[in-house]
Amino acid sequence: MPLSRRGRGSRLAGSRAATSSLPAGRGALSISHTQLLTRRRHSSEQVPPESEPQADFRSGKWLQEPATGDARDSRQALRARMSSKHRICSQEEVVIPYAYDNDSGSVDLELSNLETIKKGSSSIELTDLDIPDIPGLHCEPLSDSPRHLTRQDPLNEAIVDKLIQSIQRGFSGELKGELEKLTFLGSLSSLSRALPYDETTESFIHSHIADIVHTLNVLVQEERPHSLSSLVRQEVFVTIADLSYQDVHLLFGSEDRAELFSLVIKSIITLPSVRTLTQIQEIMPNGTCNTECLYRQTFQAFSEMLQSLVVKDPYLENLDTIIKHLDPWLQSVKDHERERATAGMTQVLKCLSRHLSLKLPLRFQRLGHLVALMALLCGDPQENVAEEAAESIHYLLHITLRLKYIIHDKKNQQNLKRALTKCREFLELYSSAAKCFYSCPFRIAQVFEGFLDSNELCQFIMTTFDTLKNLNHPCIQRSAGELLLTLAKNAESRFEKVPEIMGVICAQLSIISQPRVRQQIINTVSLFISRPKYTDIVLSFLLCHPVPYNRHLAEVWRMLAVELPSTTWILWRLLRKLQKCHNEPAQEKMAYVAVAATDALYEVFLGNRLRAATFRLFPQLLMTLLIQIHHSIGLTMSDVDIPSGLYTEQEASSEVTPLCFAMQATKTLLLRTCCLQEFNIMEKNKGWDLLGGKDCHLQGVFLLANALLERNRLLAQKVMYLLVPFLNRGNDKHKLTSAGFFVELLRSPVAKRLPSIYSVARFKDWLQDGNHLFRILGLRGLYNLREDIKSLLPYIVDSLRETDKKIVLSAIQILLQLVRTMDFTTLAAMMRTLFSLFGDVRPDVHRFSMTLFGAAIKSVKNPDKKSVEKQVLDSLVPLLLYSQDENDAVAEESKRVLTICAQFLKWKLPQEVYSKDPWHIRPTEAGTICRFFVLQGEN
């Protein structure tokens, strides 16, 4: 396990010492640089007590380093065998600053300096005093050098030459045993002291960076990956740190340096746990040192190495790189690896917060990612990891406040002030329970949210979603869910990369098994979709998925948790996606979004979470879905313009059709809005088959409209009001379906409120439309309107000459209502037209034309009877002949109209005319009838 905060003695006390001795003569035994470095750096001396104990948000344990005597003694014995030719050093002591004693892990949330912030005082400039006074925020002044030198005399030329020779022997590959490796590392570390003043050293080091990196890489690779028995790994960390303090960075820059960085991190992080290392030693004792103690010293050296990288990091680019390399280990599924990475990150942030001296331009690009990661680790099931992460958050808040202060400008000054004020309020709220605050991820998100820009917010969200893959720790999934919801609520207006966020949500939802976490994720989607700024963005993304939706996306649609005022807005925007497809001119292929939106509406209706909005938008929803049915008739998915790559070959061959989606959405809409009777009428009368039929779609529309009018007049009236503007929109299919519903609803009493002139004018246009379906609807509308439509009689009479049976029959139906109100001229013209229909091959047209002819004869007024007498006489023979028609209905109607004609002429027909027997069976009756008509003609 990594070292705990409280007992890291000299490392946290603020100094790192390196001492070496210069031999008095050849062969004289020297105290090695590494020995003194190890003694001072890893001594078990405690930090001097402070005047007052500091508050601690941890579990109350004051963890201390165990006595390091065993390891130090074994190490001294090993080094004692090294001659002066192996290690050539000087006796001057070097003290290197790290953290200060008074910065210990305290989380004292005093905010006295925030008293200077005046709420709403826009005229006051933001100053350093506006930043909360959290302990350790204000950094101590740094010297020009990264480390303070104490009694450091320069190395003479002879020593430098010997050190260079020792290092060059290492380059040549002579590092066979541990002593040779330690000698090489010690020489390199000692030589680094001469860098500030010796040109030879500087030239040598900088010209051999590649050799140094390569050699260190080899040394680390040669260490056993699953055990710890030598000092080499530890001394590699020390050497890298020494060079880093002299601004020679072996871990940044080229690809081979980055590889070395990854390797040294992996070499310490992936070691087995301390317990396992101890068990290995018990099974295979090496007799040289205590493994646990050696591990602690090695990890301490590793932490110091990381700190050395950020002591002088004004642009934070080193921090950015460190996070990049530690990131996979911070998310490791192995507890001990995650703990080590978190401990290392804590020391990096602690050191940085104490030596923070920022300069523009900052190159730190991972703030949102780091905040999210450490906040999640605060809820880690491993107590040590959670404590380390909590301390990291403490220092990260220091760094964030200073960072945002240094980069703010006048444009966002007020935003920063508001964020600082909000931060203060939260910290004051939690000041009495610091431990509770730092162990609660969503509270941490509340504090940091105000300081994160849109890009960092996106990082936060993406990182949080990424941790949802951690199936081994359900509590981390729960923390992630809380974090997402908290951030979405508090920063809802500042997200920019919403499509990317939605992409991660859809990708991760399938691996989240906990119902509570799934609902939190869906609630996050609900928050985004309910904000007008993001509604269309989220909808567009969700609609770009294969239909039918998989169970995870279907759950999103069904379980949307939206506040009541937003439900109508969301459903309306989804509906508009579909309506826009209907408003476009007919295309070769149907737009995919039309099918996707239809399926989405079905899932929303099924979930019934937007019930109030569904009732409110019922007219629009019903008509839009009926129009979609009309557009979908006869189509398959191959007739849909599917985006490339959306479907696999197997999915593309699915048997589902656009019509299936439209039908199921319409049925579900009726059921969810309590239209059960209307639904049953459609079921009993095969209404769904009519709706989906190519030639009978309008009949299905008529049936549903009549059912709605009969069973639910209130909803029918709402639909009628909607249809007035609907009739003027969209393409022909849109208009036809709308018109079909509209003309049926004209039978409603509410229709009388519509201006008749407006309706009649529309029907006049339809009667002259090139599409015969519109002419049918125009006639049907006139029939249902039942008002004064005399001005349209010429158009209706002209409809009798149509070749379409439905148009002719509709015209006859209307004229039967109006025949008694016609003027004589129109009546005579109509009778002439009707006479031409006698004998029409269409039995219905034949029969009803005679019916209307008879009604017309009855309507002729006495003054006009003489004018139509000839037409009546001309009709007698045809009517007499059709009375023998094989179609019984036509024959009976012929006899009835023949009687009307006889009454008009004041004739009394013989009874043989009404005989049911055919004339060829009773020729005498036929003769009687003929003689009657001959005699009447002579008179």
Short mmCIF file of C-alpha atoms in Angstrom, two decimals, residues 36 123 143 146 186 200 236 283 286 295 330 349 351 385 418 445 512 619 643 671 758 881:
data_model
loop_
_atom_site.label_atom_id
_atom_site.label_comp_id
_atom_site.label_asym_id
_atom_site.label_seq_id
_atom_site.Cartn_x
_atom_site.Cartn_y
_atom_site.Cartn_z
CA LEU A 36 22.98 9.24 2.88
CA SER A 123 -17.98 47.77 -10.31
CA SER A 143 13.78 30.63 -5.05
CA PRO A 146 14.23 24.45 -7.95
CA GLY A 186 24.57 7.38 -8.16
CA THR A 200 31.23 20.28 -19.42
CA VAL A 236 15.97 5.16 -10.89
CA ILE A 283 8.25 -18.25 0.95
CA ASN A 286 16.43 -13.21 0.24
CA TYR A 295 8.38 -1.11 -0.86
CA LEU A 330 -6.53 5.59 -11.42
CA LEU A 349 -1.36 17.99 -6.46
CA CYS A 351 3.32 19.71 -4.18
CA VAL A 385 -8.39 5.12 -2.01
CA ARG A 418 -20.58 34.26 -9.00
CA ALA A 445 -19.41 18.45 -8.23
CA ILE A 512 -25.32 -0.56 -16.61
CA PRO A 619 -55.29 16.45 -32.31
CA PRO A 643 -28.13 6.75 -43.35
CA LEU A 671 -55.49 3.56 -26.00
CA TYR A 758 -64.60 29.79 -46.00
CA LEU A 881 -87.09 -1.31 -70.95
#
